[in-house]
Coordinates of C-alpha atoms in Angstrom, one line a residue:
M24 CA -0.2 0.0 -0.1
T25 CA 1.5 3.2 -1.0
D26 CA 1.4 6.5 1.1
S27 CA -1.5 9.0 0.5
P28 CA 0.1 12.3 -0.7
L29 CA -0.7 13.9 2.6
D30 CA 1.2 11.5 5.1
G31 CA 5.0 12.3 3.3
P32 CA 7.5 9.8 4.1
A33 CA 8.9 8.3 6.9
G34 CA 10.5 10.8 8.8
E35 CA 10.9 14.2 9.0
P36 CA 9.1 15.6 5.8
R37 CA 11.5 18.1 4.2
A38 CA 9.8 21.8 5.7
V39 CA 9.6 24.6 3.0
P40 CA 10.0 28.4 5.2
P41 CA 7.4 30.2 5.6
P42 CA 8.2 33.4 3.1
G43 CA 9.8 36.2 4.9
C44 CA 11.9 34.3 7.6
P45 CA 15.5 34.3 7.6
A46 CA 15.7 30.3 6.8
H47 CA 14.0 31.3 3.6
G48 CA 16.7 31.1 1.2
V49 CA 14.4 30.1 -2.2
T50 CA 12.3 32.9 -3.2
G51 CA 11.0 31.3 -5.5
V52 CA 10.9 30.7 -9.5
P53 CA 8.6 33.6 -11.3
L54 CA 5.2 32.8 -12.4
Y55 CA 4.7 36.1 -14.3
G56 CA 6.4 38.0 -17.5
P57 CA 6.9 37.1 -20.9
E58 CA 9.8 34.7 -20.1
F59 CA 7.0 32.2 -18.4
A60 CA 4.1 32.9 -20.5
D61 CA 6.5 31.8 -23.8
D62 CA 7.3 28.3 -22.4
P63 CA 5.6 27.3 -18.5
G64 CA 6.2 23.6 -19.5
S65 CA 10.1 23.9 -19.3
V66 CA 8.8 26.2 -15.7
Y67 CA 7.0 22.7 -14.6
A68 CA 9.8 20.5 -15.6
R69 CA 12.5 22.3 -13.9
L70 CA 10.3 22.6 -10.7
R71 CA 9.2 19.2 -10.9
R72 CA 12.8 18.3 -11.4
D73 CA 14.5 20.2 -8.5
H74 CA 11.8 20.5 -5.9
G75 CA 9.1 17.3 -6.5
A76 CA 5.8 17.7 -6.0
I77 CA 5.6 21.0 -4.3
A78 CA 8.4 24.1 -4.7
P79 CA 8.8 27.9 -4.4
V80 CA 7.2 30.1 -6.7
L81 CA 6.6 33.6 -7.2
L82 CA 3.2 34.9 -8.4
E83 CA 4.2 38.5 -8.3
E84 CA 7.1 40.4 -7.3
S85 CA 6.5 39.6 -3.8
V86 CA 4.2 37.4 -3.6
E87 CA 5.5 33.8 -3.0
A88 CA 3.6 30.7 -2.8
S89 CA 4.1 27.3 -2.9
L90 CA 2.9 25.1 -6.1
V91 CA 1.7 22.0 -6.3
V92 CA 3.1 20.1 -9.9
S93 CA 2.1 16.4 -9.0
Y94 CA -1.8 15.5 -10.2
D95 CA -2.5 12.8 -7.2
A96 CA -1.4 15.9 -4.6
A97 CA -3.3 18.3 -6.5
L98 CA -6.2 16.3 -6.1
Q99 CA -6.1 15.3 -2.4
L100 CA -5.4 19.1 -1.6
L101 CA -8.6 20.6 -3.7
R102 CA -10.4 17.2 -2.1
S103 CA -10.2 18.1 2.2
P104 CA -11.2 21.1 3.1
E105 CA -11.3 20.6 6.6
M106 CA -7.4 20.8 6.6
F107 CA -7.3 23.5 3.3
A108 CA -8.7 26.5 3.6
K109 CA -10.4 28.6 0.6
D110 CA -11.1 31.9 2.5
P111 CA -8.1 33.7 1.8
R112 CA -9.2 35.7 5.3
N113 CA -6.2 32.9 6.1
W114 CA -3.5 34.3 4.7
K115 CA -1.2 35.8 6.8
A116 CA 1.0 37.6 5.0
V117 CA -1.9 39.9 4.6
N118 CA -2.7 39.7 8.3
D119 CA 0.6 40.3 9.2
G120 CA 1.1 43.9 6.3
R121 CA 3.6 41.9 4.4
I122 CA 1.0 42.3 1.3
A123 CA 0.4 46.0 0.8
P124 CA -3.4 46.5 0.1
D125 CA -3.1 47.9 -3.3
N126 CA -1.1 44.7 -4.4
P127 CA -2.1 43.8 -7.8
L128 CA -2.6 40.0 -7.0
L129 CA -5.5 41.1 -4.3
P130 CA -8.2 41.4 -6.7
M131 CA -7.5 37.8 -7.9
M132 CA -6.6 36.3 -4.2
G133 CA -8.4 38.6 -2.4
Y134 CA -11.0 37.6 0.2
R135 CA -14.9 38.1 -2.1
P136 CA -18.1 37.1 -0.4
N137 CA -18.5 34.6 -2.7
A138 CA -18.9 30.5 -3.6
L139 CA -15.3 30.9 -5.0
F140 CA -13.2 32.2 -1.4
T141 CA -15.8 31.0 1.7
D142 CA -15.5 27.7 3.2
G143 CA -18.4 25.6 4.9
E144 CA -22.3 26.6 5.4
E145 CA -20.9 30.4 4.0
H146 CA -19.6 28.3 0.6
T147 CA -23.2 26.4 0.4
R148 CA -25.0 29.3 0.9
Y149 CA -23.3 31.0 -2.2
R150 CA -23.0 27.6 -4.8
S151 CA -26.9 26.7 -4.1
A152 CA -27.6 29.9 -5.6
I153 CA -25.8 29.8 -8.5
S154 CA -26.1 25.9 -9.1
D155 CA -30.0 27.1 -9.0
G156 CA -29.8 29.3 -11.1
L157 CA -27.5 27.3 -14.2
D158 CA -29.7 24.2 -13.1
R159 CA -32.5 26.9 -14.9
I160 CA -30.7 27.1 -18.1
D161 CA -32.0 24.9 -21.3
P162 CA -28.9 23.8 -23.0
I163 CA -31.1 23.5 -25.9
E164 CA -31.6 27.1 -25.9
L165 CA -28.4 27.4 -25.1
R166 CA -26.8 25.5 -27.8
N167 CA -29.4 27.4 -30.0
Y168 CA -28.3 30.9 -28.9
V169 CA -24.1 30.1 -29.1
Q170 CA -24.7 28.6 -33.3
R171 CA -27.1 31.8 -34.1
S172 CA -24.6 34.0 -32.3
A173 CA -21.5 31.8 -34.0
D174 CA -23.0 32.7 -37.8
K175 CA -23.6 36.2 -37.3
L176 CA -20.0 36.8 -35.7
I177 CA -18.8 35.2 -39.2
D178 CA -20.7 37.1 -41.1
G179 CA -19.1 39.6 -40.3
F180 CA -15.5 39.2 -41.2
C181 CA -16.3 35.7 -43.9
A182 CA -15.6 38.4 -46.6
D183 CA -12.6 39.5 -45.7
G184 CA -10.2 36.2 -46.0
K185 CA -8.2 36.8 -42.8
V186 CA -9.4 37.6 -39.0
D187 CA -7.8 37.4 -35.4
L188 CA -10.1 34.9 -34.3
R189 CA -9.0 35.7 -30.7
R190 CA -10.0 39.6 -30.2
E191 CA -13.1 38.8 -32.9
Y192 CA -14.6 35.3 -32.4
A193 CA -13.2 33.7 -29.4
L194 CA -13.5 36.9 -26.8
V195 CA -17.1 37.9 -28.2
V196 CA -18.4 34.8 -27.9
P197 CA -18.9 33.9 -24.3
L198 CA -19.6 37.8 -24.0
L199 CA -22.1 37.6 -25.9
V200 CA -23.8 34.3 -24.3
F201 CA -22.9 36.2 -20.6
M202 CA -25.6 39.4 -21.9
D203 CA -27.7 37.4 -22.7
M204 CA -27.7 35.4 -19.6
F205 CA -27.2 37.9 -17.3
G206 CA -29.7 40.7 -19.0
C207 CA -26.6 42.4 -19.4
P208 CA -26.7 45.7 -20.9
P209 CA -23.8 45.9 -23.9
A210 CA -22.2 49.6 -22.1
I211 CA -22.0 47.2 -18.8
A212 CA -20.4 43.8 -20.7
E213 CA -17.6 46.3 -21.7
K214 CA -16.9 47.6 -18.3
L215 CA -17.0 44.1 -17.4
V216 CA -14.6 42.4 -19.6
R217 CA -12.4 45.2 -19.7
G218 CA -11.9 44.8 -15.5
M219 CA -11.5 41.2 -15.5
S220 CA -9.3 41.0 -18.7
G221 CA -7.3 43.9 -16.4
I222 CA -7.1 41.6 -13.4
F223 CA -6.5 38.0 -14.9
D224 CA -3.1 40.5 -16.6
V225 CA -1.8 41.8 -13.5
V226 CA -2.3 45.4 -15.2
D227 CA -3.6 48.1 -13.2
A228 CA -5.7 45.3 -11.0
E229 CA -6.9 48.2 -9.0
A230 CA -8.0 50.0 -11.4
S231 CA -9.1 47.3 -13.6
N232 CA -10.9 46.5 -10.3
A233 CA -12.3 49.4 -9.4
V234 CA -14.2 49.1 -13.5
L235 CA -15.4 45.6 -12.3
T236 CA -17.4 46.8 -9.8
E237 CA -18.8 49.6 -10.8
G238 CA -19.8 47.5 -14.1
T239 CA -21.3 45.1 -11.1
I240 CA -22.6 48.1 -9.5
E241 CA -24.6 48.6 -12.1
L242 CA -25.7 45.3 -12.9
V243 CA -27.6 44.6 -9.8
A244 CA -29.1 48.0 -9.3
L245 CA -30.6 47.7 -12.8
K246 CA -31.9 44.3 -12.2
R247 CA -33.1 45.7 -9.0
E248 CA -35.8 47.5 -10.9
K249 CA -36.7 45.5 -13.7
P250 CA -36.0 41.9 -13.0
G251 CA -36.7 39.6 -16.3
A252 CA -36.4 35.6 -17.4
D253 CA -31.6 35.7 -16.7
M254 CA -29.4 34.5 -14.1
T255 CA -29.1 37.9 -12.7
S256 CA -32.5 38.1 -11.6
W257 CA -32.4 34.4 -10.5
L258 CA -30.0 35.6 -8.3
M259 CA -31.9 37.9 -6.9
A260 CA -34.8 36.2 -6.0
H261 CA -33.4 32.7 -4.7
P262 CA -34.0 31.9 -1.1
A263 CA -30.4 32.0 0.0
G264 CA -31.2 35.7 0.2
L265 CA -27.9 37.9 -1.2
T266 CA -28.2 41.2 -0.4
D267 CA -26.7 43.7 -3.0
E268 CA -22.6 43.6 -1.7
E269 CA -23.1 39.7 -2.2
M270 CA -24.8 40.3 -5.9
V271 CA -21.8 42.2 -7.0
H272 CA -19.3 39.4 -5.5
Q273 CA -21.0 36.6 -7.3
L274 CA -21.7 38.4 -10.8
A275 CA -17.7 39.2 -10.0
L276 CA -17.0 35.4 -9.8
L277 CA -20.0 34.7 -12.1
M278 CA -18.0 37.0 -15.3
G279 CA -14.4 35.9 -14.3
A280 CA -15.3 32.1 -14.6
G281 CA -17.8 32.7 -18.0
T282 CA -15.5 35.4 -19.9
E283 CA -11.6 34.8 -19.4
P284 CA -11.6 30.9 -19.3
Q285 CA -13.9 30.4 -21.8
Q286 CA -12.8 33.2 -24.7
N287 CA -8.9 30.7 -24.1
L288 CA -10.2 27.6 -24.3
I289 CA -11.6 28.5 -27.3
A290 CA -9.2 29.8 -28.7
N291 CA -6.4 27.4 -27.3
S292 CA -8.2 24.7 -29.2
L293 CA -8.5 26.6 -32.4
M294 CA -5.3 26.9 -32.5
L295 CA -4.5 23.4 -31.6
L296 CA -6.3 22.7 -34.1
L297 CA -5.0 24.4 -37.0
S298 CA -1.5 23.9 -35.6
D299 CA -0.9 20.3 -34.4
D300 CA -0.8 17.3 -37.2
R301 CA -2.6 14.7 -35.3
F302 CA -6.1 17.8 -35.8
A303 CA -4.6 19.5 -39.2
G304 CA -4.6 15.9 -40.8
D305 CA -6.5 15.5 -43.6
L306 CA -9.3 12.7 -44.0
A307 CA -6.9 9.6 -45.6
G308 CA -3.9 10.7 -42.6
G309 CA -7.0 9.8 -40.0
S310 CA -7.7 12.9 -37.7
M311 CA -9.0 13.6 -33.9
P312 CA -12.9 15.0 -33.6
I313 CA -13.1 18.4 -32.1
D314 CA -14.5 16.1 -28.8
D315 CA -11.3 15.0 -28.2
A316 CA -9.1 18.5 -29.3
L317 CA -11.1 20.0 -26.7
D318 CA -10.2 17.0 -24.1
E319 CA -6.5 17.4 -25.0
V320 CA -6.5 20.7 -24.3
L321 CA -8.1 20.9 -20.9
W322 CA -5.5 17.9 -20.0
T323 CA -1.9 20.1 -21.4
D324 CA -3.5 24.0 -21.6
P325 CA -6.0 24.5 -19.8
P326 CA -7.6 28.0 -20.1
I327 CA -6.5 28.6 -16.2
A328 CA -3.0 27.1 -15.4
N329 CA -2.8 28.3 -12.1
Y330 CA -5.2 28.7 -9.6
G331 CA -7.5 27.1 -6.8
V332 CA -5.3 28.4 -4.0
R333 CA -5.8 27.1 -0.1
Y334 CA -4.7 28.2 3.1
P335 CA -3.5 25.5 5.5
L336 CA -5.6 25.1 8.7
H337 CA -2.8 24.4 10.7
D338 CA 0.9 23.1 9.7
V339 CA 0.5 20.2 7.5
D340 CA 2.9 17.6 5.5
V341 CA 2.0 17.3 1.8
A342 CA 4.1 14.6 0.2
G343 CA 7.5 15.1 1.9
V344 CA 6.6 18.9 2.0
R345 CA 5.9 21.0 5.4
L346 CA 3.1 23.3 4.2
R347 CA 2.7 26.0 7.2
A348 CA -0.4 27.2 8.6
G349 CA -2.1 30.8 6.3
E350 CA 0.8 31.0 4.0
P351 CA -0.9 30.3 0.3
V352 CA -0.9 27.1 -1.1
V353 CA -1.3 26.9 -5.7
V354 CA -2.7 24.3 -7.7
S355 CA -1.3 23.8 -10.4
F356 CA -3.7 22.3 -13.2
T357 CA -1.7 22.1 -16.0
A358 CA 1.7 20.8 -14.0
A359 CA -0.5 18.3 -12.6
N360 CA -2.4 16.7 -15.0
T361 CA 0.9 16.8 -17.4
D362 CA 2.0 14.9 -14.5
P363 CA 4.4 12.2 -15.4
A364 CA 3.6 9.7 -13.3
L365 CA 0.3 10.0 -15.4
A366 CA 2.7 9.3 -18.8
G367 CA 0.5 6.5 -21.6
S368 CA -3.0 7.5 -20.1
Q369 CA -5.3 7.8 -22.5
R370 CA -6.4 11.6 -23.1
A371 CA -9.5 11.3 -25.9
G372 CA -12.7 10.9 -24.2
N373 CA -11.2 10.6 -20.5
R374 CA -12.2 13.8 -18.1
A375 CA -10.1 12.7 -15.0
H376 CA -8.4 16.1 -15.5
L377 CA -8.0 18.8 -13.2
A378 CA -9.1 21.8 -15.8
W379 CA -12.0 22.3 -13.9
S380 CA -10.9 21.9 -10.5
A381 CA -12.3 19.0 -8.2
G382 CA -13.7 18.3 -4.7
P383 CA -16.3 21.3 -2.9
H384 CA -15.1 24.2 -5.0
A385 CA -15.2 22.5 -8.5
C386 CA -16.5 24.6 -11.3
P387 CA -20.5 23.9 -11.5
A388 CA -20.9 25.2 -15.2
K389 CA -18.4 22.4 -16.6
D390 CA -21.1 21.3 -18.9
S391 CA -22.0 24.8 -20.1
A392 CA -18.5 25.9 -21.2
R393 CA -17.7 22.9 -22.8
L394 CA -20.9 23.2 -25.2
I395 CA -20.1 26.8 -26.0
A396 CA -16.7 25.8 -26.8
A397 CA -17.7 23.2 -29.0
V398 CA -20.4 24.8 -30.6
A399 CA -18.3 27.6 -31.3
I400 CA -15.4 25.9 -32.6
E401 CA -18.0 23.3 -34.7
R402 CA -19.3 26.7 -36.4
L403 CA -16.2 28.3 -37.9
L404 CA -14.8 24.8 -38.7
D405 CA -18.6 24.9 -40.6
R406 CA -18.3 28.0 -42.5
L407 CA -14.3 27.7 -42.7
P408 CA -13.1 24.8 -43.6
D409 CA -10.4 26.1 -44.8
L410 CA -9.0 28.2 -42.2
E411 CA -5.1 28.2 -41.9
L412 CA -2.9 29.8 -39.3
A413 CA -1.2 33.4 -40.5
V414 CA 1.6 32.9 -39.1
P415 CA 3.8 30.0 -37.7
A416 CA 2.4 28.8 -34.5
D417 CA 5.5 29.3 -32.4
Q418 CA 5.1 32.7 -33.5
L419 CA 1.7 33.6 -31.4
R420 CA 2.5 35.5 -28.9
W421 CA 0.9 34.5 -25.1
R422 CA -0.8 37.1 -22.7
P423 CA 1.9 37.7 -19.0
G424 CA 0.2 36.2 -15.7
P425 CA 0.3 34.1 -13.4
F426 CA -2.8 32.3 -13.2
H427 CA -4.3 31.8 -17.4
R428 CA -2.8 30.3 -20.6
A429 CA -4.6 33.1 -22.7
L430 CA -3.0 33.6 -26.2
A431 CA -2.8 37.5 -27.2
E432 CA -3.8 37.2 -30.6
L433 CA -4.7 34.0 -32.8
P434 CA -4.3 35.6 -36.7
V435 CA -5.9 33.6 -39.3
V436 CA -6.2 33.5 -43.2
F437 CA -8.9 31.6 -45.6
P438 CA -10.9 31.8 -48.8
P439 CA -13.2 34.8 -48.3
V440 CA -16.9 33.7 -48.6
R441 CA -20.6 35.5 -49.4
P442 CA -22.6 35.8 -45.9
V443 CA -25.3 33.6 -45.2
S444 CA -27.1 35.5 -43.6
A445 CA -29.0 39.3 -44.8
A446 CA -29.1 40.6 -41.5
A447 CA -25.9 42.9 -39.7
P448 CA -23.7 40.9 -38.0
V449 CA -23.3 41.3 -34.6
P450 CA -21.5 44.0 -33.9
L451 CA -17.9 43.1 -32.0
L452 CA -16.1 44.0 -28.1
A453 CA -14.4 47.4 -28.1
A454 CA -11.7 45.5 -25.8
A455 CA -9.7 48.5 -24.4
G456 CA -6.1 47.7 -24.2
Q457 CA -5.3 45.6 -27.0
E458 CA -2.9 46.2 -29.8
A459 CA -4.9 45.4 -32.9
A460 CA -7.2 47.8 -35.1
P461 CA -10.1 48.3 -32.4
P462 CA -13.3 46.9 -33.4
R463 CA -16.4 47.6 -33.9
S464 CA -18.8 48.7 -30.9
L465 CA -21.4 46.3 -29.4
P466 CA -24.7 47.9 -29.9
S467 CA -26.1 50.1 -27.6
Q468 CA -29.4 48.5 -26.7
P469 CA -29.5 46.2 -24.0
A470 CA -29.4 42.6 -24.7
A471 CA -32.7 42.0 -23.4
E472 CA -34.3 44.8 -26.2
S473 CA -31.7 43.2 -28.4
A474 CA -32.3 39.5 -28.5
S475 CA -34.1 39.5 -31.9
Q476 CA -30.5 39.8 -33.6
Y477 CA -28.6 37.8 -31.4
G478 CA -31.2 34.7 -31.1
D479 CA -33.4 33.8 -28.2
N480 CA -32.7 33.9 -24.5
A481 CA -35.3 31.2 -23.5
W482 CA -33.0 30.4 -21.2
S483 CA -35.8 29.0 -18.5
T484 CA -37.6 26.1 -20.9
H485 CA -35.0 23.3 -19.0
Q486 CA -37.7 20.5 -18.7
G487 CA -35.5 19.4 -15.5
S488 CA -36.1 22.8 -14.0
R489 CA -38.3 23.7 -9.9
A490 CA -41.2 25.8 -11.3
R491 CA -40.0 29.1 -12.5
P492 CA -40.7 32.4 -14.4
T493 CA -39.7 32.2 -18.5
S494 CA -40.4 35.1 -20.5
Q495 CA -42.4 35.6 -23.5
A496 CA -40.7 34.2 -26.6
R497 CA -39.0 36.7 -28.9
P498 CA -38.6 36.7 -32.6
G499 CA -34.7 35.9 -33.8
P500 CA -34.0 34.1 -37.4
P501 CA -35.3 31.9 -38.7
R502 CA -34.6 28.1 -38.1
Q503 CA -32.9 26.3 -41.1
A504 CA -31.5 22.2 -41.7
E505 CA -31.4 20.3 -38.7
R506 CA -27.7 18.1 -38.4
P507 CA -26.3 16.1 -35.6
P508 CA -23.9 18.0 -33.1
T509 CA -21.0 16.8 -31.9
S510 CA -20.7 14.1 -29.3
S511 CA -19.8 16.7 -26.8
T512 CA -22.7 18.6 -26.7
Q513 CA -26.2 17.3 -26.3
Q514 CA -28.7 16.4 -29.0
A515 CA -30.4 19.8 -31.4
P516 CA -31.2 21.7 -33.7
T517 CA -28.5 23.8 -35.6
S518 CA -29.3 27.4 -36.9
T519 CA -28.4 27.4 -40.7
V520 CA -27.5 25.3 -43.5
S521 CA -23.8 23.8 -44.2
T522 CA -22.1 26.3 -46.8
P523 CA -19.8 25.0 -49.6
P524 CA -16.3 25.1 -49.3
S525 CA -14.2 27.3 -50.6
A526 CA -12.5 27.0 -53.6
R527 CA -8.7 25.1 -52.7
G528 CA -6.0 23.2 -54.3
A529 CA -4.5 22.7 -51.2
R530 CA -5.2 19.8 -48.5
R531 CA -7.9 19.9 -47.6
R532 CA -8.4 19.5 -43.9
W533 CA -10.7 16.7 -42.2
W534 CA -13.3 18.5 -40.7
S535 CA -13.8 19.9 -44.7
F536 CA -15.5 16.7 -44.7
P537 CA -18.2 17.4 -42.2
A538 CA -20.1 13.8 -42.0
V539 CA -16.4 12.5 -40.3
W540 CA -16.6 15.6 -37.6
R541 CA -20.1 15.5 -36.8
R542 CA -20.0 11.7 -36.2
G543 CA -17.5 12.6 -33.8
R544 CA -14.9 11.0 -36.0

């Protein structure tokens, strides 16, 4: 019988002196800056080689932490709330004043009264409100909405022959879903995404957090005055009785979880499909479907690379390392998933990865997140089957930051094709702080009033949910031919017929043969 990672080896475990103490000889390996962003895999390998299952790292110049790079140790940590708290009020360096109140990591790691940063009954109360709201969302309606939004976005650039897919597609699809699902007007949505992006990038995080807070306060005030059939209103009406302050912080959590990681999952999966021979091969050479590409990304390049911060409630030995009470322990979902101890494991169809975390704080929206990504990718490859990267994959730039795995851009080229809809395309987000030319801005009217432009938002029609108010059906674009979805999504009608493949003399990729990927192989 092997020892649990929590047991440690025989004899005294290897102690990691707490940050700031005189014995702390190693400050840690930086997990920030362009060097780490360009090649995080080599950093994880070096940490594993030099330190074993848990290694000292720097999340920012003044913020030290322990990083878990072992799958078994990470799983034990995530599943042991009696030993490791999620509540940052246990963070000793903050309580002692060693972390300044304006530290740029505090918006991502500091306490908020929401489901992510609480434990016990408080966590259960917040999570029940979120989970009950998510249960009211019909996955068929969600799929239909994503398809219609994706088609309108593609119509906006398909005649150009080139586009930055990260900026004008992967970033916008999740935002449109959030706007409609939460009844969020475009003006507020722009504040939310600008604030959240700055927090993840650790760029002027204090100002970004202020923008995010301003946007969430405005959304709460709007929905208190005009509730509707949307997640924000459902949270307010939940028996948990959330206060306005609690609502603000639940929305910050849901915005962060529903947009930034979602765009990274879509963009990272598209990059893999366009650059990896296993996925970009032709039909005769054999290739892997969209589901398998998503599995590969969630295992090897998950959108949130390092997070799941925990604080030992007392000194504890984990995998031979003594972790001190109140010092942050960060789980590297990427390093844990790629632990050499898992070598030989089948990834395709294997959902045992930690990309959604594990234990009581595991992501409650993973099914919806996967569905949104799968549908967005499916529609793009159906409409533009001859997509190619505009630059070699190793020349793509990544956004620095200790927590996410995020492309800065994803430029592609393709033979231009005609739009399939006569309706105006969905305008794009005027995201701040981007290097590319400013895209078109979002519409000025509230999302609830413009639903017919994007598709119905009949989120509350899920048959398995308890009784609840439903929204009046809104007119939307006519639904066209039906086809089977990929194996990652619920069976549901699609919104448009497949367009003819663009003319090209070069080798066609496997998704140019729709019957292959629609069946999942």
